[in-house]
Structure formats: structure tokens, C-alpha cells
């Protein structure tokens, strides 16, 4: 059988990576696991997962509609995790900085520093701060995991 690489970019089978979180078989143990699985949920259009992993006080009645529109209009192309960690002062607060690459009307990048909070053993996405786009080196491997250098792939201009 053909191995389906996980949308989050891990070279693992989707079922062994984010798929087990999306199906509820496993629970993300780290902010990075949750962040990756939420990215995969965006790729797969799993609105219920995105809402259930959003911190309850951050949910709003029009989330479903907003997410559906984002999912319809955006094609996610790749994810690059930049840093991830747990806050020293509070082990139930975590941070993941990432860059997610997408195509809507044109190709763009979402560079965000997201905060995650753990409550009763479950990690939730709390909020995020958008940052200036990350500069990708021309000789770096492309974020789309094509195996090509950035300049020969999505960095071609
Ligand atoms: Zn994954
Ligand atoms: Zn590429």
C-alpha cells in the first residue's frame, strides 16, 4: 500500500501522525503535536476538530462559518515548525512558533507564535500573534517537502 505522508509534513503515515489525534484514538501530548494536528485538520477540512481543540472561552458562535470559509478559500502547502516549548513558570502553557505556507488568491505565508494551554490533561489552542514572514534561504530545502532546494521549487521567481 502507498504510504500517505501526513499533511503536517512528517514523513510518517498520516494515521500514525496527526490522523490518530483527528480520529480521537490518541490525545496530543505536546503543544507541537496539537499544532501539527490542527494544521492537518485545516488541510483536511476537519472543522469539528478545530473547534474542539480551541480553548472554550475563545470559541464564538460563528467559528464554524469562519472556518468553513477559510478552508474553502485556502489551500495549505506546507508547515515549518520554528520553535516549540513549555513555559518555565507554568508547565501548562506552551508556545509554538511556525510558518505555514498557503495558496489562496496567491501564495502566502502565515508566521505565527501560538500559545497553548493545558487543562485537565488536554492541550488547547489559546491564541496567536502574527509575525513578519520568515525569510527562507534560497538553498534551504523547500517547505513543501519536495526534496528540492527552495530556489528550484516554490522560491522560483
Ligand atoms: Zn502529522
Ligand atoms: Zn516547494
Coordinates of C-alpha atoms and ligand atoms in Angstrom, one line a residue:
X1 CA 0.0 0.0 0.0
X2 CA 1.1 3.5 -0.7
X3 CA 2.1 5.5 2.3
X4 CA 0.3 8.8 2.7
X5 CA 2.7 11.3 4.2
X6 CA 1.0 13.4 6.9
X7 CA -0.2 16.8 5.7
X8 CA 1.8 18.3 8.6
X9 CA 5.0 17.3 6.7
X10 CA 6.2 14.5 9.0
X11 CA 7.4 11.7 6.7
X12 CA 5.1 9.3 8.7
X13 CA 1.8 7.8 7.6
X14 CA -1.0 10.2 8.4
X15 CA -2.7 7.6 10.6
X16 CA 0.5 7.3 12.8
X17 CA 0.9 11.0 13.0
X18 CA -1.9 13.5 13.1
X19 CA -4.6 11.1 12.0
X20 CA -4.8 9.4 15.4
X21 CA -5.5 12.7 17.0
X22 CA -8.1 13.7 14.5
X23 CA -9.9 10.4 14.9
X24 CA -9.7 10.7 18.7
X25 CA -7.6 7.5 19.1
X26 CA -4.8 9.4 20.8
X27 CA -4.5 12.7 22.6
X28 CA -1.8 15.2 21.7
X29 CA 0.8 15.2 24.5
X30 CA 2.7 18.3 23.5
X31 CA 1.8 21.8 22.1
X32 CA 3.7 20.8 18.9
X33 CA 1.5 17.6 18.4
X34 CA -1.6 19.7 18.8
X35 CA -0.3 22.4 16.5
X36 CA 0.6 19.9 13.8
X37 CA -2.8 18.1 14.1
X38 CA -4.6 21.4 13.9
X39 CA -2.7 22.2 10.7
X40 CA -3.6 18.8 9.3
X41 CA -7.2 19.4 10.3
X42 CA -7.1 22.6 8.2
X43 CA -5.7 20.7 5.3
X44 CA -8.5 18.0 5.6
X45 CA -11.3 20.4 6.4
X46 CA -12.0 18.9 9.9
X47 CA -13.9 21.8 11.4
X48 CA -15.1 19.8 14.4
X49 CA -11.5 19.0 15.4
X50 CA -10.5 22.7 15.0
X51 CA -13.3 23.8 17.3
X52 CA -12.8 21.1 19.9
X53 CA -9.1 22.0 20.2
X54 CA -9.8 25.7 20.5
X55 CA -9.8 26.9 24.2
X56 CA -13.5 27.0 25.2
X57 CA -13.5 30.7 26.2
X58 CA -12.1 31.6 22.7
X59 CA -14.9 29.9 20.8
X60 CA -17.6 32.1 19.2
X61 CA -20.9 31.2 17.5
X62 CA -19.6 32.0 14.0
X63 CA -16.5 29.8 14.2
X64 CA -18.0 27.1 12.1
X65 CA -18.8 29.6 9.3
X66 CA -15.4 31.4 9.5
X67 CA -13.5 28.1 9.4
X68 CA -15.5 26.7 6.6
X69 CA -14.8 29.9 4.5
X70 CA -11.0 29.7 5.4
X71 CA -10.9 26.1 4.4
X72 CA -12.7 26.7 1.2
X73 CA -10.5 29.6 0.1
X74 CA -7.2 28.4 1.3
X75 CA -5.0 25.5 0.1
X76 CA -2.3 24.7 2.7
X77 CA 1.0 23.8 1.1
X78 CA 3.5 23.2 3.9
X79 CA 4.4 23.7 7.5
X80 CA 7.6 24.6 9.1
X81 CA 7.9 24.4 12.9
X82 CA 10.4 27.0 14.1
X83 CA 10.5 26.7 17.8
X84 CA 8.4 24.9 20.4
X85 CA 8.5 24.8 24.2
X86 CA 6.8 24.8 27.5
X87 CA 6.9 27.9 29.7
X88 CA 9.3 27.5 32.6
X89 CA 7.0 29.2 35.1
X90 CA 3.9 27.2 34.1
X91 CA 4.1 23.7 32.6
X92 CA 0.5 24.0 31.4
X93 CA 1.4 26.8 29.0
X94 CA 3.2 26.1 25.7
X95 CA 4.3 28.1 22.7
X96 CA 4.9 27.0 19.1
X97 CA 6.3 29.3 16.5
X98 CA 5.6 28.2 13.0
X99 CA 5.4 29.3 9.4
X100 CA 2.5 27.8 7.3
X101 CA 2.5 28.3 3.6
X102 CA -0.7 28.6 1.6
X103 CA -2.3 29.5 -1.6
X104 CA -5.5 31.5 -1.8
X105 CA -5.5 34.2 -4.4
X106 CA -1.7 34.0 -4.3
X107 CA 0.9 32.1 -2.4
X108 CA 1.5 33.4 1.1
X109 CA 2.9 32.6 4.5
X110 CA 1.4 32.7 7.9
X111 CA 4.2 33.2 10.5
X112 CA 2.7 32.9 13.9
X113 CA 3.6 32.5 17.6
X114 CA 0.8 30.4 19.0
X115 CA 0.0 29.9 22.7
X116 CA -1.4 26.7 24.0
X117 CA -2.9 25.9 27.4
X118 CA -3.4 22.5 29.1
X119 CA -6.4 21.9 31.2
X120 CA -7.4 18.5 32.7
X121 CA -4.7 16.9 30.6
X122 CA -5.8 18.3 27.3
X123 CA -3.9 20.9 25.3
X124 CA -5.9 23.7 23.6
X125 CA -5.0 26.4 21.2
X126 CA -5.3 29.7 23.1
X127 CA -4.3 32.5 20.7
X128 CA -1.6 33.5 18.3
X129 CA 0.4 36.5 17.4
X130 CA 1.1 37.1 13.7
X131 CA 4.7 37.9 12.9
X132 CA 6.5 39.2 9.8
X133 CA 7.1 36.4 7.2
X134 CA 10.2 34.3 7.7
X135 CA 12.9 34.6 5.2
X136 CA 13.6 31.2 3.5
X137 CA 17.2 30.7 2.3
X138 CA 17.5 30.0 -1.4
X139 CA 19.5 26.9 -0.7
X140 CA 17.3 25.6 2.1
X141 CA 15.1 22.6 1.3
X142 CA 11.7 23.8 0.2
X143 CA 9.0 23.8 2.9
X144 CA 6.7 21.8 0.7
X145 CA 9.0 18.7 1.2
X146 CA 9.5 18.2 -2.5
X147 CA 13.2 17.5 -1.7
X148 CA 14.2 20.3 -3.9
X149 CA 16.0 23.5 -2.9
X150 CA 13.7 26.4 -2.2
X151 CA 15.1 28.4 -5.2
X152 CA 14.3 25.5 -7.5
X153 CA 10.8 25.0 -6.1
X154 CA 8.4 27.5 -4.5
X155 CA 11.1 30.1 -4.3
X156 CA 11.5 30.3 -8.0
X157 CA 10.6 33.8 -9.3
Ligands
LIG1 ZN1 1.1 14.9 11.2
LIG2 ZN1 8.3 23.7 -2.9

